[in-house]
Coordinates of C-alpha atoms and ligand atoms in Angstrom, one line a residue:
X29 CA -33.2 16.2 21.8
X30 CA -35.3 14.2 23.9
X31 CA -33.9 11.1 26.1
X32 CA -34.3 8.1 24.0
X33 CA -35.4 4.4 24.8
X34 CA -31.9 2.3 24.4
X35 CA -32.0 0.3 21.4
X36 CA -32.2 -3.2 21.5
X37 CA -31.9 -3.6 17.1
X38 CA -30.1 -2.3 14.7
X39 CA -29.2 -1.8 10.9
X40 CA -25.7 -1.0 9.5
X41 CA -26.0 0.9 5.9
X42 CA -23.1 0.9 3.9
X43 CA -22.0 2.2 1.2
X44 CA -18.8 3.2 -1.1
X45 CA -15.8 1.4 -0.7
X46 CA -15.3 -2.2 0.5
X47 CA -13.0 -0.4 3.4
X48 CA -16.5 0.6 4.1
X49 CA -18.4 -2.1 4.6
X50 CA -15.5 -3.8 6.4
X51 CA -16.1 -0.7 9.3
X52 CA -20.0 -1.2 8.9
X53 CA -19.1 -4.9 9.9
X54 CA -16.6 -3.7 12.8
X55 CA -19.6 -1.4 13.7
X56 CA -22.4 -4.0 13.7
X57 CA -19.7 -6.6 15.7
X58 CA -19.4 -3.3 18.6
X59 CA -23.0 -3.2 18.4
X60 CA -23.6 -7.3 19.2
X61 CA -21.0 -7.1 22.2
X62 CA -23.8 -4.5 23.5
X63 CA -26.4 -6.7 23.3
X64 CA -28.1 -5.0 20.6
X65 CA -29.4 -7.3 17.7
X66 CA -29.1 -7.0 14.1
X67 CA -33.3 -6.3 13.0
X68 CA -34.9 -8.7 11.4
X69 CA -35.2 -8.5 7.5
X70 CA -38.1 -6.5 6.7
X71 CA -38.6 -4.4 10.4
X72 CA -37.6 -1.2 11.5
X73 CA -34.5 -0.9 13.4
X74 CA -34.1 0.9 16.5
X75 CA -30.7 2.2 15.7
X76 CA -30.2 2.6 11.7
X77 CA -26.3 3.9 11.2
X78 CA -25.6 5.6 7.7
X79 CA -22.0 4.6 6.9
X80 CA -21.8 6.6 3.9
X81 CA -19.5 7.6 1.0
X82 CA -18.6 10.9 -0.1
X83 CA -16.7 9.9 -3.5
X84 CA -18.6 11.6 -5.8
X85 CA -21.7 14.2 -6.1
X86 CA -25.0 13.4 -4.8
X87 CA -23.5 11.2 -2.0
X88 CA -24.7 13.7 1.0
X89 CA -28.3 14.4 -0.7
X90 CA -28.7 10.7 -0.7
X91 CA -28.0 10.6 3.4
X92 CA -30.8 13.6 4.0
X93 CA -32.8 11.8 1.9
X94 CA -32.3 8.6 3.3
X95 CA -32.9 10.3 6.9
X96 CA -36.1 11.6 5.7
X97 CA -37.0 8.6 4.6
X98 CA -35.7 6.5 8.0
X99 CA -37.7 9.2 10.0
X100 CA -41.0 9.0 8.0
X101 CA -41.0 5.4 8.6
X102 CA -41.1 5.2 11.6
X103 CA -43.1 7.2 12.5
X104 CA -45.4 5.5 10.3
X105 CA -44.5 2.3 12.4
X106 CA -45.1 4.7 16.2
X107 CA -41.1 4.8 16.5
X108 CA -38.5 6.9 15.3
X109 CA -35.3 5.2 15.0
X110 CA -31.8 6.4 16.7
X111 CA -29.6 7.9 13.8
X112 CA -26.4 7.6 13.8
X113 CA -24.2 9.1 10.4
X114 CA -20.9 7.4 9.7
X115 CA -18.2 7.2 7.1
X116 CA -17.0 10.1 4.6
X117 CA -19.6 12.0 4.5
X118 CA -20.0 12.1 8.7
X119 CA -15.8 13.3 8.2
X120 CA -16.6 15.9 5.6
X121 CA -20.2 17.3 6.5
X122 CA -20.4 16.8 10.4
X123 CA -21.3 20.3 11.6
X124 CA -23.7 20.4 8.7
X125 CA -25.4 17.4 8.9
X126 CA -26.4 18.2 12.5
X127 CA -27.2 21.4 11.8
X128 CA -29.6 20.7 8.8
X129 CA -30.7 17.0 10.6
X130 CA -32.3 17.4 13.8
X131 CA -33.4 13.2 13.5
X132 CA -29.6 12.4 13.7
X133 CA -28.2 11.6 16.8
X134 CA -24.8 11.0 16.3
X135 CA -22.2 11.4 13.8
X136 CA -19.1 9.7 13.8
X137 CA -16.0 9.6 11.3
X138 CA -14.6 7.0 9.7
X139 CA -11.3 7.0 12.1
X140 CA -13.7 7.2 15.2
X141 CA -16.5 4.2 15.3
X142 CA -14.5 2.9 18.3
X143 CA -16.7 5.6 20.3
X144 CA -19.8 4.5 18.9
X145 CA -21.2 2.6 22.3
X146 CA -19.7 5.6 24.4
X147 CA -22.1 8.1 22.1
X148 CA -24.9 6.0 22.0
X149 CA -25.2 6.3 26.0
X150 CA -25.3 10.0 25.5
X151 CA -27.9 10.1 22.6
X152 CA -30.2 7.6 25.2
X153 CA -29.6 10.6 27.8
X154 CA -30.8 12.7 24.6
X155 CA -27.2 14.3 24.1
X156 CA -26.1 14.8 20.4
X157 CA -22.7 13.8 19.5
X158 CA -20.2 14.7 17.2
X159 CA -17.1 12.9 16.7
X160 CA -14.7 13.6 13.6
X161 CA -11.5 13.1 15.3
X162 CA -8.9 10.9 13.2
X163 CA -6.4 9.3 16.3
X164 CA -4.3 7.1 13.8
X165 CA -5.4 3.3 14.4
X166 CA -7.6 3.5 17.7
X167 CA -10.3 1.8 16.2
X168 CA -8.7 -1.4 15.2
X169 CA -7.4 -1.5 19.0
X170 CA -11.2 -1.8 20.0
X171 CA -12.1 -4.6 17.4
X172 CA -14.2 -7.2 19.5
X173 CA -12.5 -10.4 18.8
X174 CA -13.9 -12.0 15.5
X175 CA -14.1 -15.0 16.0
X176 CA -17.0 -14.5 18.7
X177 CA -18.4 -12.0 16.2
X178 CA -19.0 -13.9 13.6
X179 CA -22.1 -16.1 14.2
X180 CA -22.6 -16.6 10.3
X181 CA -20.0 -18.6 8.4
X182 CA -18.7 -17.4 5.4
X183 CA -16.0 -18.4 3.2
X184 CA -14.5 -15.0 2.3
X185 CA -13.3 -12.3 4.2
X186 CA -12.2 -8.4 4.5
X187 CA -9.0 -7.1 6.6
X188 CA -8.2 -3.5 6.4
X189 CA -4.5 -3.7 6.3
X190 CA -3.6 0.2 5.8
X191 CA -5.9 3.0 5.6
X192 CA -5.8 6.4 4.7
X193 CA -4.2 8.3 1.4
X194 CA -1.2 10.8 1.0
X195 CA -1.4 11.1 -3.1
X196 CA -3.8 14.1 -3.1
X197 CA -5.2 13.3 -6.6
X198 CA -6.4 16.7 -7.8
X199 CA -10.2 15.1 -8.3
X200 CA -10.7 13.0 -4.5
X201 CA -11.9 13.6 -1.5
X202 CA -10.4 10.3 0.2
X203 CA -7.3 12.1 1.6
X204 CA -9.8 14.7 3.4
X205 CA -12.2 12.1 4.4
X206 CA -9.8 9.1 5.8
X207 CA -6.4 10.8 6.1
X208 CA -2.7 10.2 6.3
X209 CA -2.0 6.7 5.2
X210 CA -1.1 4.4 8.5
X211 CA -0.5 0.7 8.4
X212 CA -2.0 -1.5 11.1
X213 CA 0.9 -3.5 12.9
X214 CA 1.7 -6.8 11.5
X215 CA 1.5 -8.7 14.6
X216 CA -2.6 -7.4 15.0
X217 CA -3.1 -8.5 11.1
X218 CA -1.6 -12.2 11.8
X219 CA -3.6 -12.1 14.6
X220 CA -6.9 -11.5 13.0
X221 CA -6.6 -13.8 9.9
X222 CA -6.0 -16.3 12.6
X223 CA -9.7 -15.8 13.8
X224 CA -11.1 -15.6 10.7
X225 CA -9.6 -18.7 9.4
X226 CA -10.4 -20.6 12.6
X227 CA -13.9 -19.2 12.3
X228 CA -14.5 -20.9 8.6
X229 CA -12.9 -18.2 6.6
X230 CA -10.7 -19.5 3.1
X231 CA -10.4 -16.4 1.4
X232 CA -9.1 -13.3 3.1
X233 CA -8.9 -9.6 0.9
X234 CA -6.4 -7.5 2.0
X235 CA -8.2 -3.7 2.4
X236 CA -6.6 0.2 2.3
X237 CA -6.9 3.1 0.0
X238 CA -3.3 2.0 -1.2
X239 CA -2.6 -1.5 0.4
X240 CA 0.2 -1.8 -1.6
X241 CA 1.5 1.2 0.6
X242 CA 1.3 -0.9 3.5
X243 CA 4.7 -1.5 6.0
X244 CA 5.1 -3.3 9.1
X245 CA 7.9 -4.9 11.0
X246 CA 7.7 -8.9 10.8
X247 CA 8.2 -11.3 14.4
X248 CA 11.7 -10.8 13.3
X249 CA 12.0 -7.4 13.4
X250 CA 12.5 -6.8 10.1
X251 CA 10.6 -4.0 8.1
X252 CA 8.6 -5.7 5.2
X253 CA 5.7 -4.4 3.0
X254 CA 2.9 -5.8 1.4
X255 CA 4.7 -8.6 0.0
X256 CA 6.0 -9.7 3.0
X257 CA 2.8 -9.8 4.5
X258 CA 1.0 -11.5 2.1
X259 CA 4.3 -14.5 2.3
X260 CA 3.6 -15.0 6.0
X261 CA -0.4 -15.4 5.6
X262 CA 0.3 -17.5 2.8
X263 CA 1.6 -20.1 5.3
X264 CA -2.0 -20.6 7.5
X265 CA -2.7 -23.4 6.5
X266 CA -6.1 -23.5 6.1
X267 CA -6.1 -20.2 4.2
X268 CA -6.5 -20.9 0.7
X269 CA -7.0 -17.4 -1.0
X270 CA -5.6 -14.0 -1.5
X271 CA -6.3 -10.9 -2.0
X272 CA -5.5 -7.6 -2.3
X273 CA -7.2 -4.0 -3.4
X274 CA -6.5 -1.3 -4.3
X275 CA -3.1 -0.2 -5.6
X276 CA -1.6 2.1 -6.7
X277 CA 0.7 2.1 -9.3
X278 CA 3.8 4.2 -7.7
X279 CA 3.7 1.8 -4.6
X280 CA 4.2 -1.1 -6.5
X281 CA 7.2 -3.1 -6.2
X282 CA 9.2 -6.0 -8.1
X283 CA 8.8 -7.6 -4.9
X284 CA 4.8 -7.4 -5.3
X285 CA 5.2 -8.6 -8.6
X286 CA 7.5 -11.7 -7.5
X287 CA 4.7 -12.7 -4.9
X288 CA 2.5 -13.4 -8.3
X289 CA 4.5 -15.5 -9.7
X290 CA 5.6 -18.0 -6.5
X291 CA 2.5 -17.2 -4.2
X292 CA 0.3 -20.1 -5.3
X293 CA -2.6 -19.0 -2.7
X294 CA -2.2 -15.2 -4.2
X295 CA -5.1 -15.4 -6.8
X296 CA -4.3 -14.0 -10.6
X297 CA -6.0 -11.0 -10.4
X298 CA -5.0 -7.2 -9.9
X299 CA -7.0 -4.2 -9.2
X300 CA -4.8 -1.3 -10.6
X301 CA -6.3 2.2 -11.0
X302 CA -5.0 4.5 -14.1
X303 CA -7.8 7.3 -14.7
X304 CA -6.9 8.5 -17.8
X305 CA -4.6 7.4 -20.7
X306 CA -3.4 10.9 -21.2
X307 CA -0.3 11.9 -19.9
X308 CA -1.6 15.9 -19.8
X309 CA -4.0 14.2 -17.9
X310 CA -2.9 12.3 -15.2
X311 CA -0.5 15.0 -14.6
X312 CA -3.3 17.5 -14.1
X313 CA -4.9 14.4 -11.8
X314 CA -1.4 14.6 -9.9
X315 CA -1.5 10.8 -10.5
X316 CA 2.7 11.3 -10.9
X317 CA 2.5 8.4 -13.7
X318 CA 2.5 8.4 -16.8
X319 CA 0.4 6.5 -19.2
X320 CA 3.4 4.2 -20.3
X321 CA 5.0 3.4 -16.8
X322 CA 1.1 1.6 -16.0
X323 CA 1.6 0.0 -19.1
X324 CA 5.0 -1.4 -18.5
X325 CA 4.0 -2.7 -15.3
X326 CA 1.4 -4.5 -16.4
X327 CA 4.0 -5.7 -18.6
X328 CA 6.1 -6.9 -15.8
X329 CA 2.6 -8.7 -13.9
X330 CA 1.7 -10.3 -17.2
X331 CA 5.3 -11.8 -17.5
X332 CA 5.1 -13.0 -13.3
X333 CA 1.8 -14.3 -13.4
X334 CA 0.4 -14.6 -17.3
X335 CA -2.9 -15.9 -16.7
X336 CA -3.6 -12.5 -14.5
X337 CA -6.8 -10.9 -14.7
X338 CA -6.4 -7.0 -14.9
X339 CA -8.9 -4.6 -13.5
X340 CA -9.3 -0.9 -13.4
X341 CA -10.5 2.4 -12.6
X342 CA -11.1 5.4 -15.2
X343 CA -12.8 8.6 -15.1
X344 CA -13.8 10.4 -18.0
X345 CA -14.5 14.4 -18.4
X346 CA -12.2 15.4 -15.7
X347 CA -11.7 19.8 -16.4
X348 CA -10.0 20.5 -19.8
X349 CA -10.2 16.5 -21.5
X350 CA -10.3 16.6 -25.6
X351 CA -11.1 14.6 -27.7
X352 CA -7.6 13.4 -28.5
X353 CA -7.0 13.2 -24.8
X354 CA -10.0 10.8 -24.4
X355 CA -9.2 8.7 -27.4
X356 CA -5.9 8.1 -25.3
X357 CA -7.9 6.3 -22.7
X358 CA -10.0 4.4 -25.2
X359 CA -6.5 3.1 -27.0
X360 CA -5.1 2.3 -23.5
X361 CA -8.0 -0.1 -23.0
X362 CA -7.3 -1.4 -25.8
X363 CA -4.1 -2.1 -25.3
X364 CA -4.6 -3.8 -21.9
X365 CA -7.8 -5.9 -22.4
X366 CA -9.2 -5.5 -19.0
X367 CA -10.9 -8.6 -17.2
X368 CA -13.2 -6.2 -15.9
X369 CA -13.0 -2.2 -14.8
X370 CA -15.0 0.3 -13.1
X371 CA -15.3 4.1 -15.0
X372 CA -16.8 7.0 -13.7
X373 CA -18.3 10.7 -14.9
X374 CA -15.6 12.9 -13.3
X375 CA -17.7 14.5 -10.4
X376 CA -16.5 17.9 -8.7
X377 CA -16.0 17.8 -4.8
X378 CA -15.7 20.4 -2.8
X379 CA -12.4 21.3 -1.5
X380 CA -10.4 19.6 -4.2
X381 CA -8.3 21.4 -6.6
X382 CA -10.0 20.2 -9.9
X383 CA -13.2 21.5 -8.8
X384 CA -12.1 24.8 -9.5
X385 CA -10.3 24.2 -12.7
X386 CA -11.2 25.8 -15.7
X387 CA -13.0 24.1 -18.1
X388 CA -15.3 22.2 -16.8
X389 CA -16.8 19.6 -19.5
X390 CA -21.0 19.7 -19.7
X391 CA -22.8 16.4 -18.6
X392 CA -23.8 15.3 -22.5
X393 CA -19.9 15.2 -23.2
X394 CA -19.3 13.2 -20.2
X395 CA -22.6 11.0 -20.9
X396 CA -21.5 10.2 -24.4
X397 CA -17.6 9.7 -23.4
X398 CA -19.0 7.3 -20.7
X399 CA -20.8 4.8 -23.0
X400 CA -18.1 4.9 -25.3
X401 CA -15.5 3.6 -22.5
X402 CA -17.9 1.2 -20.8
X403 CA -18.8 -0.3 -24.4
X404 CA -14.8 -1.0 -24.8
X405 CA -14.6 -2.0 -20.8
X406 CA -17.6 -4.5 -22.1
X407 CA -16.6 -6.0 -25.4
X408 CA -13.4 -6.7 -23.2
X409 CA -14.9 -8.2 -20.1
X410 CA -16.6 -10.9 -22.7
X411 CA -14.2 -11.8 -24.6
X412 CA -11.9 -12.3 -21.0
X413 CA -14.9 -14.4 -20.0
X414 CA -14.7 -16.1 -23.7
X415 CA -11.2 -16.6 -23.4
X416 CA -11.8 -18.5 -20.1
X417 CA -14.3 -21.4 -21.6
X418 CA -12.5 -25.2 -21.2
X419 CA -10.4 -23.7 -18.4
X420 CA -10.9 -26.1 -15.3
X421 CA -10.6 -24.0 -12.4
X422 CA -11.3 -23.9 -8.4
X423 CA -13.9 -22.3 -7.4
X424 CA -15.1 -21.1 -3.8
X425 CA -18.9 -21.7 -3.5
X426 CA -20.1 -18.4 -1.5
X427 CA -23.6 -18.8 -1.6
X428 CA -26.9 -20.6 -3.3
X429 CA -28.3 -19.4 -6.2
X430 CA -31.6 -18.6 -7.8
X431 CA -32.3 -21.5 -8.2
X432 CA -32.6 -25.5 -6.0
X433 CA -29.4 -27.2 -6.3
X434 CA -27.7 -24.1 -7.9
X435 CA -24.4 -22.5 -6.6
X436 CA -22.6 -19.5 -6.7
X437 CA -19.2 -18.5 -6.7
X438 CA -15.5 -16.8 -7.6
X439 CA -12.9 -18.4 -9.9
X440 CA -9.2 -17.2 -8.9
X441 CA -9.8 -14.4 -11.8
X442 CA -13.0 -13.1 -9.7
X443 CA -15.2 -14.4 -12.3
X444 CA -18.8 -14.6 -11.0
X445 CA -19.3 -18.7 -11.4
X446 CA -22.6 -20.4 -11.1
X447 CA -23.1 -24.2 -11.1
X448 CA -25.3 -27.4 -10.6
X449 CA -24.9 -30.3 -8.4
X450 CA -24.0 -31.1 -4.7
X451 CA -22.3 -28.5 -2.7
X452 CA -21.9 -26.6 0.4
X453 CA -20.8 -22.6 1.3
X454 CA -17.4 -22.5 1.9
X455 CA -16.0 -25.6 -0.4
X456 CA -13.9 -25.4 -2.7
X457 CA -15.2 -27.0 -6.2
X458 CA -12.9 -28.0 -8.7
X459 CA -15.3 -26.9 -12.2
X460 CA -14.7 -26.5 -15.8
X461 CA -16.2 -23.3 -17.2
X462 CA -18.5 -23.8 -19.8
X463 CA -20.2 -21.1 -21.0
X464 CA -19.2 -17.2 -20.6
X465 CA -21.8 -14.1 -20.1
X466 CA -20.9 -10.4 -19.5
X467 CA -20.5 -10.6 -16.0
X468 CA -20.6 -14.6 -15.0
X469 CA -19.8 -18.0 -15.7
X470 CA -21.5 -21.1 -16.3
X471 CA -19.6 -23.9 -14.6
X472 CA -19.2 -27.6 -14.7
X473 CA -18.3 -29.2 -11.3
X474 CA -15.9 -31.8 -11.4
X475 CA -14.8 -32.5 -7.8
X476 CA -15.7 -30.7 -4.5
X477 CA -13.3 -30.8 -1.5
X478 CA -15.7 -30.4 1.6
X479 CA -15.7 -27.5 3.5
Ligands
LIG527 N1 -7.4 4.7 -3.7 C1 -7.9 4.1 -4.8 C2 -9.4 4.4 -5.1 C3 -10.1 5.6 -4.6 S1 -11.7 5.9 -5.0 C4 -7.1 4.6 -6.0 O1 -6.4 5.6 -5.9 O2 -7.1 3.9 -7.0 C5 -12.2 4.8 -6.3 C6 -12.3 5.4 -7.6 O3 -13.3 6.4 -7.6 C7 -11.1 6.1 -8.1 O4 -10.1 5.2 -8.6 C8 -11.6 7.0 -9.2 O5 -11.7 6.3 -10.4 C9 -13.0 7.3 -8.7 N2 -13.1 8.7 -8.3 C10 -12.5 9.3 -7.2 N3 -12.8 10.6 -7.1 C11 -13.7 10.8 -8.2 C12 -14.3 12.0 -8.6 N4 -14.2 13.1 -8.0 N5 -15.1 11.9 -9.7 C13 -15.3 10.7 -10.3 N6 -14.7 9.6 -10.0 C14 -13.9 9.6 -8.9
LIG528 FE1 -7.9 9.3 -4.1 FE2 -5.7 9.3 -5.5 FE3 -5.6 8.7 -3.0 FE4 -6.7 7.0 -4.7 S1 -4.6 7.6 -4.7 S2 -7.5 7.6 -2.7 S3 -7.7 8.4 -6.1 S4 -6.2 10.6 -3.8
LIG529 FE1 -16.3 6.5 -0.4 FE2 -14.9 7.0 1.7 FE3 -14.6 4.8 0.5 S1 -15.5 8.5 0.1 S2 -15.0 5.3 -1.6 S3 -16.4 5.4 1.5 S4 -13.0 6.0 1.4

């Protein structure tokens, strides 16, 4: 590779998980202490970086295609930008990637972007780099300070509390990609949500593959989880939102659940994953739940916090499902009434044991199966939204919308919340909802407490 011409713009890509686009953000804030500028909307960056996602199929293709594409632009434009790879796929496909890439520079794992301004001086003296390394929780340790970092104000915020998965469901790369699960000291975390709350932020979301994994040691010495933590941000107090995503349902615990119900500032809504409503299964997922325990926690949420919104993850045609098996997923929706949920074609990665199960379901069965949940996950999703008409909630104005004098926004259930009258980003208005969609409200402001 030839010596290239230091960069002085760049463009973070990301995609997958939101613990993603938190590191695309860490990235871009390593980049700015450099000097190097974010590029202007509509030019060609100097530096692209792929963060990218390896969670299902066609998540690597995407990145040569998207390096193709990066590459032919430019030198459309009389410059080829700097690539740099990141994320899961960078941990999963390194070696190949450079090997079938010669355009990409450097590629760096999701435990590693910490070395990203130490690699781009050896890409400028034309030096490829590699690093996959995962040294548990460097990279936090080089976090420029945030409050400098963030030039734009915004209301809500992401902090990666715990990273990293130990579960090994049969189907997922994560544990591959991000490895052991490690929790980021609670001394660091206080410290951070005290930037972002001094630098405008009202909202903070709590980040890790299993947050509710997450243990520390309080000021006091004492070992707390989750719970704990979220207590002791509950007192800045400017901070006037929680959140947290994703669980899992075997690291929950009643004191969690407590937190719902005497936590004003925790918001009423819960991200819990199942899969599958079989028990066959989720054993065969190595979820170690059964359908039923989910259930009767949700059980014990709903008593602590009944207004809670309930959210989920499925995925449908993993090796071997029936019929009978899948009907057990539809009935579990059923039985829940999900606020919202995400569902998913079960996709084979390599290196996972369900990938070379037996019985691997055709794309048609999947297809239909698919449509079938995601109609339930729909008709439920309305009626939630239905449910919620006359309820006068708060409701944190994140940005403008389409159209003058419109603005946009969450409810504490996540609803999507639009609204006219006078407002700013980051206040807090007090609104009735009036109307419900699919996937947002139509809101009537009552009262606005400046931001
Ligand atoms: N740690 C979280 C989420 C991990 S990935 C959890 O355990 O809940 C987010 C979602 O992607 C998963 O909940 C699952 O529904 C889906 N997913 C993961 N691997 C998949 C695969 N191989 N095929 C299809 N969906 C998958
Ligand atoms: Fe993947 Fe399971 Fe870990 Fe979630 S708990 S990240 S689905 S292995
Ligand atoms: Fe994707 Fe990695 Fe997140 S595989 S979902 S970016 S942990």
């Amino acid at each position: 590779m030839k010596p290239q011409t230091p960069p002085k713009t760049y463009r973070v890509k990301s995609f997958g998980c939101q613990m993603n686009v938190y590191d695309g953000e860490r990235m871009a804030e390593l980049l700015g202490e450099r000097g190097i500028e974010p590029a202007p909307e509509g030019e060609e960056a100097d530096l692209v970086v792929l963060n990218t996602c390896h969670i299902r199929e066609k998540a690597a293709e995407k990145v040569y295609s998207d390096i193709g594409r990066l590459t032919k632009a430019g030198r459309a434009a009389g410059k080829e930008p700097m690539i740099a790879v990141a994320g899961c796929v960078a941990q999963a496909e390194g070696e190949e990637i450079m090997a079938r890439a010669p355009a990409v520079s450097m590629v760096v794992g999701p435990q590693a972007y910490h070395r990203l301004p130490e690699m781009l001086g050896k890409a400028t003296r034309g030096e490829r780099a590699t690093d996959t390394d995962m040294p548990a929780i460097a990279k936090f340790d080089a976090l420029p300070s945030r409050d400098k970092a963030r030039k734009k104000r915004f209301p809500t915020a992401f902090l990666t509390v715990q990273e990293g998965c130990d579960k090994f469901c049969t189907y997922c790369v994560v544990p591959y990609t991000r490895g052991a699960e490690i929790s980021r000291p609670f001394a660091d975390l206080v410290d951070e949500a005290h930037r972002l709350v001094d630098a405008g932020v009202r909202e903070i979301t709590l980040l890790g593959q299993n947050v509710n994994a997450w243990s520390g040691e309080n000021a006091k010495g004492h070992t707390i989880g989750l719970d704990g933590l979220i207590r002791a941000l509950a007192k800045l107090p400017d901070l006037q939102r929680i959140r947290y995503t994703t669980s899992h349902p075997n690291d929950f615990t009643n004191g969690l659940v407590a937190c719902h119900a005497e936590v004003d500032k925790l918001m009423p809504y819960l991200h819990l994953p199942v899969q599958s409503g079989s028990d066959r299964v989720l054993k065969a997922m190595n979820r170690q739940h059964t359908a039923d325990q989910y259930l009767r926690l949700l059980e014990q949420m709903r008593a602590a916090r009944p207004d809670i919104a309930l959210s989920g993850d499925f995925i449908v045609g993993f090796p071997g499902e029936t019929e009978a098996e899948f009907d057990a997923t539809l009935s579990l929706v059923d039985e829940v009434g999900y606020a919202q949920a995400y569902s998913f074609k079960y996709s084979p990665r390599p290196g996972t044991p369900a990938a070379t199960m037996g019985d691997q379901l055709p794309g048609e069965v999947m297809n239909e199966r698919l449509q079938r949940l995601q109609a339930s996950i729909n008709r439920d999703q309305l009626a939630f939204n239905q449910a919620s008409v006359g309820r006068t909630c708060d409701v944190l104005v994140e940005r403008r919308g389409k159209h003058e004098g419109q603005w946009l926004g969450k409810s504490p259930w996540l609803q999507s919340v639009w609204f006219e009258g006078a407002a700013e980003i980051g206040d807090m208005a007090q609104v009735t909802l009036a109307e419900a969609g699919p996937n947002s409200m139509r809101g009537e402001v009552r009262e606005r407490a400046p931001a």
